[in-house]
Coordinates of C-alpha atoms and ligand atoms in Angstrom, one line a residue:
Chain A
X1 CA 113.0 83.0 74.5
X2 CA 113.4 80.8 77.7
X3 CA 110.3 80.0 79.8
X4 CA 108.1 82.2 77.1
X5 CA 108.5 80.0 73.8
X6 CA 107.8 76.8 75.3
X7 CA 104.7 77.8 77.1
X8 CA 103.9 78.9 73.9
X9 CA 103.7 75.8 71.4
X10 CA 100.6 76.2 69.5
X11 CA 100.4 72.3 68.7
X12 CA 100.4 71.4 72.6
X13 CA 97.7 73.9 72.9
X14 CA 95.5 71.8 70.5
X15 CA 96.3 69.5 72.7
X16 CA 95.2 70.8 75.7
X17 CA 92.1 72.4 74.0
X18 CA 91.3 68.7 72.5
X19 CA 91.3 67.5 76.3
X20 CA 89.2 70.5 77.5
X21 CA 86.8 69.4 74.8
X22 CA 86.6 66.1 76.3
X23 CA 86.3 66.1 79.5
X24 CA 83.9 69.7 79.4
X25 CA 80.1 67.9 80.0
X26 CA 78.2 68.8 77.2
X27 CA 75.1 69.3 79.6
X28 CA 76.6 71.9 81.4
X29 CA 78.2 75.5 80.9
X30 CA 81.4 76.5 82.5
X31 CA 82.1 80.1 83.6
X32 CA 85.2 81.1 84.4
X33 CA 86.4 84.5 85.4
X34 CA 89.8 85.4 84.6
X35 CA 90.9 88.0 87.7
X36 CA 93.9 89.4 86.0
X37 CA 94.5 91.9 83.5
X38 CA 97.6 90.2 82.1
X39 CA 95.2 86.8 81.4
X40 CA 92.6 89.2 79.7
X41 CA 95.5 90.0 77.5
X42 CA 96.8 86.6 76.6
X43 CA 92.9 85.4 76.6
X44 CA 92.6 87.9 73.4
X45 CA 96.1 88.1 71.9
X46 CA 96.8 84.4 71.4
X47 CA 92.9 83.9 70.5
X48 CA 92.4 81.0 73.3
X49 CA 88.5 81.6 73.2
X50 CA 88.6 80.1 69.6
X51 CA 90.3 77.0 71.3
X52 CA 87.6 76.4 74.2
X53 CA 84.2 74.6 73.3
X54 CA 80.8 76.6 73.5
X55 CA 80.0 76.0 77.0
X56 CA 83.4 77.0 78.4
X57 CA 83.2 81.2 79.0
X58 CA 85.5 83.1 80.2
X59 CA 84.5 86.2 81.7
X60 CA 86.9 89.2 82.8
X61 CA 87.7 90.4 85.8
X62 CA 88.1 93.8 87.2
X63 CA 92.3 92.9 87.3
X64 CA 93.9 95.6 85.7
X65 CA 95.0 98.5 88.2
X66 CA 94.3 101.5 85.4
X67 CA 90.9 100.4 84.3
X68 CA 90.0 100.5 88.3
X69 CA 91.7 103.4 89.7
X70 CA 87.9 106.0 90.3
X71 CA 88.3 108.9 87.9
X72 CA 88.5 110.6 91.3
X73 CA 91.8 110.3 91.9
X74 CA 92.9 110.7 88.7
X75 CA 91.5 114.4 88.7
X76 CA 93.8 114.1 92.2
X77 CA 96.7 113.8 90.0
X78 CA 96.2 116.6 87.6
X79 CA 95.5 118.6 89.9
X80 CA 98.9 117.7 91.8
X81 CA 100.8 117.9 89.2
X82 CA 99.4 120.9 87.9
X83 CA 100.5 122.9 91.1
X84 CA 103.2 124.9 89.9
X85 CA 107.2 123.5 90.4
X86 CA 105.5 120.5 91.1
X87 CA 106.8 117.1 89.3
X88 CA 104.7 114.2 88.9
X89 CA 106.1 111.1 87.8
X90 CA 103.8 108.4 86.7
X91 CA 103.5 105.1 85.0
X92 CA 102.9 105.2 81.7
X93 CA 99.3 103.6 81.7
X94 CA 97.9 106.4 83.4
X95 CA 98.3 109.1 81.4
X96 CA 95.7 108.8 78.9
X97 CA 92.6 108.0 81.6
X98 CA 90.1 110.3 80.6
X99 CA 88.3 112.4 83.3
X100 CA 85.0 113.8 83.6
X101 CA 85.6 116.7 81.6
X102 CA 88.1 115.0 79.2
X103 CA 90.7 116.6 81.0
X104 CA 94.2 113.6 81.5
X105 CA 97.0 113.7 82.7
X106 CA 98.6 113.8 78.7
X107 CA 96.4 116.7 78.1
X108 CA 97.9 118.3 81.0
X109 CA 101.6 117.9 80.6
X110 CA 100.9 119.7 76.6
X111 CA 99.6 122.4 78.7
X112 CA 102.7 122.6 80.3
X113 CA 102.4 120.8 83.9
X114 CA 105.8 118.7 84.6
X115 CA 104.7 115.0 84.3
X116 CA 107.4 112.7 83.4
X117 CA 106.8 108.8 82.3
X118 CA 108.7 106.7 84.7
X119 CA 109.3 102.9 83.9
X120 CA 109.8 101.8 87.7
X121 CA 109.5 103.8 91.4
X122 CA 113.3 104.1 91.5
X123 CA 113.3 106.9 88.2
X124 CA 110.8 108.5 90.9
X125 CA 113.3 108.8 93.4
X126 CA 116.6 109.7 90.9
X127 CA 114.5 112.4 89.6
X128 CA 113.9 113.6 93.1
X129 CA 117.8 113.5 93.7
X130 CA 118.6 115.4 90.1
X131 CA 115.3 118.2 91.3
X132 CA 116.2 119.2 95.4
X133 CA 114.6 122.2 94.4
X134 CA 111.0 120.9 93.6
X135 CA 108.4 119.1 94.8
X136 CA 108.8 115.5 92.7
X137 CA 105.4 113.1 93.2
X138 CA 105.1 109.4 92.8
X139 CA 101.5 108.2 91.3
X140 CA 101.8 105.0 92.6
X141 CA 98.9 102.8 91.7
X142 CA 98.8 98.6 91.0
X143 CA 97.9 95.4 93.2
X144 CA 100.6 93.6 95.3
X145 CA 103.2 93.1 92.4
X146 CA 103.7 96.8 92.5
X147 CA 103.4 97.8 95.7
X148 CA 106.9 96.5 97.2
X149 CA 108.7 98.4 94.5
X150 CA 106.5 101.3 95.5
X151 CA 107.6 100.4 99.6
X152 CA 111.3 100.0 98.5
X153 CA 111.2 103.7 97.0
X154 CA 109.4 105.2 100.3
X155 CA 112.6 103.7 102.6
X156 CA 115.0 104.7 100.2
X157 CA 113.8 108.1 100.3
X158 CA 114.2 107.8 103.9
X159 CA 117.4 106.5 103.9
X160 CA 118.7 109.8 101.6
X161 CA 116.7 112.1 104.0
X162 CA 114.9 113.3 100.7
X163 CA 112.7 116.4 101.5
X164 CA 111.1 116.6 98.7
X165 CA 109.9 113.2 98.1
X166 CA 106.3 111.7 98.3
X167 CA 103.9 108.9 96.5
X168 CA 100.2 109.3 96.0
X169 CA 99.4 105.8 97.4
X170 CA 96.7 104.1 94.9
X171 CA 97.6 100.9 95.8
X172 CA 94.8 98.2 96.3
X173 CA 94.2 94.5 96.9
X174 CA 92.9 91.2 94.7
X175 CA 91.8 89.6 97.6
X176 CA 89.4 91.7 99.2
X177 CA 88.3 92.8 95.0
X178 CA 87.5 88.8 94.4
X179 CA 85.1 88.9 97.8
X180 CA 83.5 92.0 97.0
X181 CA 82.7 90.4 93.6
X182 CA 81.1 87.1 95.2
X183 CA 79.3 88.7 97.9
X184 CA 78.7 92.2 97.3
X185 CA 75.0 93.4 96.8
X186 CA 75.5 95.7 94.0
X187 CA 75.6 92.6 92.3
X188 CA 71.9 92.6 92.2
X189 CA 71.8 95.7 90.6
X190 CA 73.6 93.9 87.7
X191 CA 72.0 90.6 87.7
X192 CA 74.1 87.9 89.1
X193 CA 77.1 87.1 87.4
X194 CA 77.8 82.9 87.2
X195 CA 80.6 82.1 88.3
X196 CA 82.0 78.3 88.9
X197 CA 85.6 79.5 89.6
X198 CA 88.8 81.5 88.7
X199 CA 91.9 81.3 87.2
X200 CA 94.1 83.3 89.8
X201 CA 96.6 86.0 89.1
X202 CA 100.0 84.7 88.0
X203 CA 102.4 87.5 89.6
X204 CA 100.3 88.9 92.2
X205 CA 100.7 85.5 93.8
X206 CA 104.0 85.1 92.8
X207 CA 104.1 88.2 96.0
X208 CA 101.2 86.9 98.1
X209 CA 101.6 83.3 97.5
X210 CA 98.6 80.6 97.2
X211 CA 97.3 80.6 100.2
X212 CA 95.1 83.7 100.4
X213 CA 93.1 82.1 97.9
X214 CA 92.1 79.3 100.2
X215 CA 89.6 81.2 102.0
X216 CA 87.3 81.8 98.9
X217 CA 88.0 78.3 97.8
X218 CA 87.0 76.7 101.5
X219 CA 84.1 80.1 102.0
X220 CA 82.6 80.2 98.3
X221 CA 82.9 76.7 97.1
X222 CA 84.4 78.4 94.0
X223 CA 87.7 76.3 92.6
X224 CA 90.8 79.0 92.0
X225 CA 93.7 78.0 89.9
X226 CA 96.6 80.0 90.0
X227 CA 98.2 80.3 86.0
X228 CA 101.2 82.0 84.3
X229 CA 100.3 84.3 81.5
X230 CA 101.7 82.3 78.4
X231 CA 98.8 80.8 76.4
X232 CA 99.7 76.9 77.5
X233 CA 99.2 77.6 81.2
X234 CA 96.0 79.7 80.6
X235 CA 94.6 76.6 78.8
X236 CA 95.6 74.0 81.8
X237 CA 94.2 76.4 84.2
X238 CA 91.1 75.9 82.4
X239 CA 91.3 72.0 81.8
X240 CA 92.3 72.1 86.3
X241 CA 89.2 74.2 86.6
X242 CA 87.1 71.6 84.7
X243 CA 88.6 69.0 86.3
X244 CA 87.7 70.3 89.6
X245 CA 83.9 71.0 88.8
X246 CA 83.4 67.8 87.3
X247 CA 84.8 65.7 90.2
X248 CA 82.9 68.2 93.0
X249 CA 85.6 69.6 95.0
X250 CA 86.9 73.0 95.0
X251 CA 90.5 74.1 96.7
X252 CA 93.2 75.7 95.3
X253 CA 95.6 74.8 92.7
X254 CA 98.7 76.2 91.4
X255 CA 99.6 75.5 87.7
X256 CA 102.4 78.1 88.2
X257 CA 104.7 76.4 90.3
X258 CA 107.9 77.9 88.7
X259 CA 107.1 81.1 90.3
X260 CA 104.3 80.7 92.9
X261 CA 104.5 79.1 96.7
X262 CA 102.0 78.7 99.0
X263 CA 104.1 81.6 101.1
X264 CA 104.8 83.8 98.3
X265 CA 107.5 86.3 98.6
X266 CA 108.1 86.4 102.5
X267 CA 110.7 89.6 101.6
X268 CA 108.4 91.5 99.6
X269 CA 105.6 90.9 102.2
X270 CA 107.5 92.6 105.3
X271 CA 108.2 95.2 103.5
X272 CA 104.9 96.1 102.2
X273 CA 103.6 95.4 105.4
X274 CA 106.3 98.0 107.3
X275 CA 105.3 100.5 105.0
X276 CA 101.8 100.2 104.5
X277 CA 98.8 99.8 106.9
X278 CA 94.7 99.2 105.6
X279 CA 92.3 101.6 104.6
X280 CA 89.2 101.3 105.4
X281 CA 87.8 101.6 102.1
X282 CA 89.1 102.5 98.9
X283 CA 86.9 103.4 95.3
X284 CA 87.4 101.1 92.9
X285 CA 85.9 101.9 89.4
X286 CA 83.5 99.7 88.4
X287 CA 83.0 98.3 92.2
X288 CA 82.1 101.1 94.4
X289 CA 83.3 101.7 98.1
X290 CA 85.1 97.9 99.0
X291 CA 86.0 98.0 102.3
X292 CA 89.6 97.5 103.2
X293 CA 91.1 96.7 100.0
X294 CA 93.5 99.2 99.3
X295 CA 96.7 100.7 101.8
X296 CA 97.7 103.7 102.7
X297 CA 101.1 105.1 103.8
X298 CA 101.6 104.2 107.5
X299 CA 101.9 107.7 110.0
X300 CA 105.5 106.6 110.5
X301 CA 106.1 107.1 107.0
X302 CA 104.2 110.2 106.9
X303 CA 106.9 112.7 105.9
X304 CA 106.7 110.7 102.0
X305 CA 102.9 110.6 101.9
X306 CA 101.5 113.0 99.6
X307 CA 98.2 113.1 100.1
X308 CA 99.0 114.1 103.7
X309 CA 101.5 117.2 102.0
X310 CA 99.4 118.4 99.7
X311 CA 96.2 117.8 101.9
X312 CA 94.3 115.7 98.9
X313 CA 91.0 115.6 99.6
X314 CA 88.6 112.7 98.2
X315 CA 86.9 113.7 95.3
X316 CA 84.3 110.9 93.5
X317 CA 83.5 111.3 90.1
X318 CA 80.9 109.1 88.3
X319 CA 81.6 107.5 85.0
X320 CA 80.1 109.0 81.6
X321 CA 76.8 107.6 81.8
X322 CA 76.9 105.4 78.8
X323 CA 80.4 103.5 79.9
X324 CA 79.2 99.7 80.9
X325 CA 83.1 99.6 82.5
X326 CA 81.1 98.7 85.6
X327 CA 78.7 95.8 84.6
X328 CA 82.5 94.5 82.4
X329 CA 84.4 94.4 85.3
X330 CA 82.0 92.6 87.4
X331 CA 82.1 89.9 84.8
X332 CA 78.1 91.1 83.5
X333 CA 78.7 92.4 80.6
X334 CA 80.6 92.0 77.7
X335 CA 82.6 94.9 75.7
X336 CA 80.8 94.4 72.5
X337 CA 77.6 94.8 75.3
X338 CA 78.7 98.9 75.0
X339 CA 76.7 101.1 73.0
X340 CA 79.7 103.5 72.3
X341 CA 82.4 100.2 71.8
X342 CA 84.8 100.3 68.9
X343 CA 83.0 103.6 67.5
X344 CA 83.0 106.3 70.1
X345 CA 85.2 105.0 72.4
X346 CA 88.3 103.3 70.5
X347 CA 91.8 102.6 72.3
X348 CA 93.1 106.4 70.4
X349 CA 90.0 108.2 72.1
X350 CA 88.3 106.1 75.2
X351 CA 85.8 107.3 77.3
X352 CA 86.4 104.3 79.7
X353 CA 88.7 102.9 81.5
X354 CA 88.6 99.8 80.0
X355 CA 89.9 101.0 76.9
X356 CA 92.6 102.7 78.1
X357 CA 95.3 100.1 79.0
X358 CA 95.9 97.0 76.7
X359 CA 95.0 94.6 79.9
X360 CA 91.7 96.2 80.0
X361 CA 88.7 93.7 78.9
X362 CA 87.7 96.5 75.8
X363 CA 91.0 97.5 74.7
X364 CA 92.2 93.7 74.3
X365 CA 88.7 93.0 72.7
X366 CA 89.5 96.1 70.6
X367 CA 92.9 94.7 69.6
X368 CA 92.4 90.9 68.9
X369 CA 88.4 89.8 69.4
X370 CA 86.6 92.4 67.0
X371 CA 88.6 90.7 63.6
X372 CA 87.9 87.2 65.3
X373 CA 84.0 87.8 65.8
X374 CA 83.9 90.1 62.2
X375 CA 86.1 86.7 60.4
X376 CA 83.4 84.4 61.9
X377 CA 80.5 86.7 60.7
X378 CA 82.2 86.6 57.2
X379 CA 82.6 83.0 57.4
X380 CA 79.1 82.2 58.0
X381 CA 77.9 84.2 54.9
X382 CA 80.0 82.8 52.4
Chain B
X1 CA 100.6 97.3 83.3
X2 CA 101.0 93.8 85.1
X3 CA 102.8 92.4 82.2
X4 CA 106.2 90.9 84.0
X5 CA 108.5 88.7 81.8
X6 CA 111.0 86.3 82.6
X7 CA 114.5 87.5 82.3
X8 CA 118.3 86.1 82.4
X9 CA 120.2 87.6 85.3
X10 CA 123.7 88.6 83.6
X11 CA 125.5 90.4 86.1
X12 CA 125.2 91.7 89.7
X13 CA 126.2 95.5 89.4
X14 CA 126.7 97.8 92.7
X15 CA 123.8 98.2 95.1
X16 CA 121.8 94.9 94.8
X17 CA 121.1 95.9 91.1
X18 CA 122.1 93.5 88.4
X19 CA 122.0 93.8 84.5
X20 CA 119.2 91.2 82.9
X21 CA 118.7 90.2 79.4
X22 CA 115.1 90.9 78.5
X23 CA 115.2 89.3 74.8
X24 CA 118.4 90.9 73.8
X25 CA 117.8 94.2 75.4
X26 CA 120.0 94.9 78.4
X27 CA 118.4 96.8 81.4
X28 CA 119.6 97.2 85.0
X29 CA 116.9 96.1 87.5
X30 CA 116.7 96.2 91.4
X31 CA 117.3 93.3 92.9
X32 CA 115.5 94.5 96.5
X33 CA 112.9 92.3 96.6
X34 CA 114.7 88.6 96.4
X35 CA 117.9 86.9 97.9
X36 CA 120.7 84.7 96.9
X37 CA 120.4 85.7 92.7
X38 CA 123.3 84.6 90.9
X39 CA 124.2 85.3 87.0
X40 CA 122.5 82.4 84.8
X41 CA 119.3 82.9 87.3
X42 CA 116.0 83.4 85.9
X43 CA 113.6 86.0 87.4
X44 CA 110.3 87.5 86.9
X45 CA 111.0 91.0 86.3
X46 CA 108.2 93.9 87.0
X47 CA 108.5 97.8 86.9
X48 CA 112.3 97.7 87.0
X49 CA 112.4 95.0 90.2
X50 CA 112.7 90.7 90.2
X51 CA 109.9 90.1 92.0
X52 CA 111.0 86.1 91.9
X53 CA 113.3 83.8 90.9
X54 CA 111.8 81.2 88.6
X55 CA 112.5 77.6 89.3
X56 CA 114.1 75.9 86.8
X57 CA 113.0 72.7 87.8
X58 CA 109.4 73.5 88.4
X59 CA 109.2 75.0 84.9
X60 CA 110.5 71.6 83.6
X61 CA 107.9 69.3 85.6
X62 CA 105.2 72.0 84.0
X63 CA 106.5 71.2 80.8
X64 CA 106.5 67.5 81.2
X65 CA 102.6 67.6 82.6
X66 CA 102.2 69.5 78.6
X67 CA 104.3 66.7 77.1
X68 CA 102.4 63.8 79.2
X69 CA 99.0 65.3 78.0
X70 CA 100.4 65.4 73.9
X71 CA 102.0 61.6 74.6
X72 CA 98.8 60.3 75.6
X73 CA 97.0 61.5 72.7
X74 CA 99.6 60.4 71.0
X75 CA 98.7 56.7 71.8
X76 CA 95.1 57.1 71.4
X77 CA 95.7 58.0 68.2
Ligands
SF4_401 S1 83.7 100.5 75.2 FE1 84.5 102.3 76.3 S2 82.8 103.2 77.2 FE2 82.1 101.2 76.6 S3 82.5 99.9 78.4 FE3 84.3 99.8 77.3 S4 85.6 101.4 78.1 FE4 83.6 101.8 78.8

């Protein structure tokens, strides 16, 4: 298919793997955190950690929006959606996170609460149309690329004077998620995690654009190279990245050009920014209390903000004790680190979040890395 | 849950929706978030919305930085 095949020839990305291989100094290791859930996915699915030399890691980032959405508000939505006549429409992703008590929002809807599956914000809002009668919910959650979608649903429900109409706002930032990773002090608690730079989200900036990045380039000294998610533009983000240590500098480079500007998308912005105003801190799983890196609905949308409705109150719930989810997403840790990984908690049964969505870093291991690590274990005893 | 794929614009349909080609399914998406999209346009599609349109020609000079890197080892060999 067009602008997927071609960024996906697997002789160019010898290529590009024989170049990392030269130019990566064999007196040095390279550590590379890849922020977004979608490169965790093609990391594992096209098998490009097979391709890198030994000294070039990639680590994963906390950039999928299920595997960092607090259990918390998750218990929010059952509850919600649980309330009787009420209908919650969610994402598909969500439905299988596991709460505290096992509880999800799957196990809920076979006990009979109305949860429908919806593919984008505006099934949300026909569903409201088709229902006048009852209360219809939006569990919106996701960084900037869903967000205007979720925005464009919030003034259309304005526009049709829908009563019965609102969106649990989850959304939350990468910016203010890639700070809190390089300077917060939980961090200690962990052990610090080394990092030389990142390979930046591919559709998240297509929204925000390059430039936000600047600041951690310029602040942190850490090079950021902004990548599409087919396999060829992962691996020339990484040669970029080496490129950039190796010479001394560190700014911010964009590999994905077709999509990405320096501006972003100026349309999608204002609207977002119309809509939405900061909080003042959000819970991320995984990263604790990170100040002002979510949004909330703005008081002049009010009448569409369901947590002002249905007076949701915050609720934190800690993670089962033996889920590393935390230490993963702060790039610590490694999947195969968990006790539980691949035997108690598997993709059909997680405990974690991380297992839950395929763009979390212990579902895609799941998926892809376990036969790649099991073949090399074979390999080496024969 | 991030995963957004390019897609071929087809046909602008009432309301700033169009009908785009996502490898030979059809599917109506919201066209909200961009401006001037014409059929033949490429565009990045998440959760039922273009979030951009790809630029042909930028995909092109990306290419030719891959073919530049194969050409040169190429030569060396
Ligand atoms: S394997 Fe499961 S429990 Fe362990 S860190 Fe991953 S998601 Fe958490």
């Amino acid at each position: 298919m067009k602008y997927i095949d071609e960024f996906r020839a697997g002789a160019l990305a010898q290529q590009i793997a024989a170049k990392i291989a030269s130019e990566a100094s064999p007196g040095r290791d390279y550590h590379f955190m890849e922020f977004c859930g979608g490169h965790t996915h093609a990391i594992s699915r096209f098998g490009i950690v097979d391709l890198l030399p030994g000294n070039v890691h990639m680590i994963h980032g906390p950039g999928c929006p299920v595997c960092v959405l607090p259990i918390g508000r998750v218990e929010n939505a059952i509850h919600l959606a649980q309330m009787p006549g009420l209908i919650l429409c969610s994402y598909g992703d969500m439905l299988r996170i596991p709460t505290a008590n096992g509880m999800s929002l799957l196990k809920a809807k076979a006990q009979g609460a109305d949860i429908r599956m919806v593919y984008s914000s505006a099934d949300a809002i026909k569903i409201a149309q088709e229902n006048p009668q009852r209360q219809v919910v939006f569990f919106a959650i996701g960084f900037e690329t869903t967000t205007p979608p979720t925005a464009v649903a919030i003034q259309q429900a304005q526009a049709l004077r829908l009563n019965n109409f609102t969106v649990f706002c989850n959304h939350v930032l990468t910016p203010s998620a890639i700070s809190h990773i390089l300077q917060s002090p939980e961090v200690r608690e962990f052990g610090l995690v080394p990092l030389d730079g990142f390979i930046g989200p591919a559709h998240v900036s297509v929204v925000i654009g390059s430039q936000p990045y600047e600041y951690f380039a310029e602040e942190f000294q850490k090079p950021v190279v902004i990548a599409g998610f087919e396999p060829l533009d992962v691996m020339q983000a990484i040669l970029m990245l080496i490129r950039q240590i190796n010479a001394g500098y560190a700014k911010v480079e964009n590999e994905f050009t077709r999509a990405v500007s320096r501006e972003g998308n100026r349309k999608a912005q204002s609207l977002v920014a119309e809509v939405f105003e900061l909080r003042r801190t959000f819970e991320w799983r995984g990263l604790g209390w990170v100040p002002y890196s979510a949004l909330k609905i703005k008081s002049s949308y009010a009448d569409f903000d369901a947590e002002q409705r249905f007076r949701i109150s915050t609720t934190s719930i800690a993670d089962n004790k033996a889920c590393e989810c935390g230490a993963i997403l702060r790039g610590v840790k490694r999947p195969q680190d968990c006790k539980i990984f691949g035997t108690v908690c598997t993709p059909e049964n997680p405990v974690g979040s991380c297992m839950v969505s395929s763009e979390g870093a212990c579902a895609a291991h799941y998926s892809y890395g376990r036969f790649r690590e099991n073949n090399h274990v074979a390999a080496q005893e024969n | 849950m991030c995963l957004a794929i390019p897609a071929c614009v087809e046909q602008l349909t009432a309301q700033n929706h169009a009908i785009v080609n996502l490898s030979g399914v059809r599917k109506e998406i919201s066209l909200a978030l961009v401006e001037d999209i014409v059929p033949g346009d490429y565009v990045i599609v998440h959760v039922g919305f273009a979030l951009q349109k790809l630029d042909p020609l930028e995909a092109e000079r990306t290419l030719a930085m891959f073919a530049e890197i194969s050409a040169l080892d190429n030569n060396l060999l």
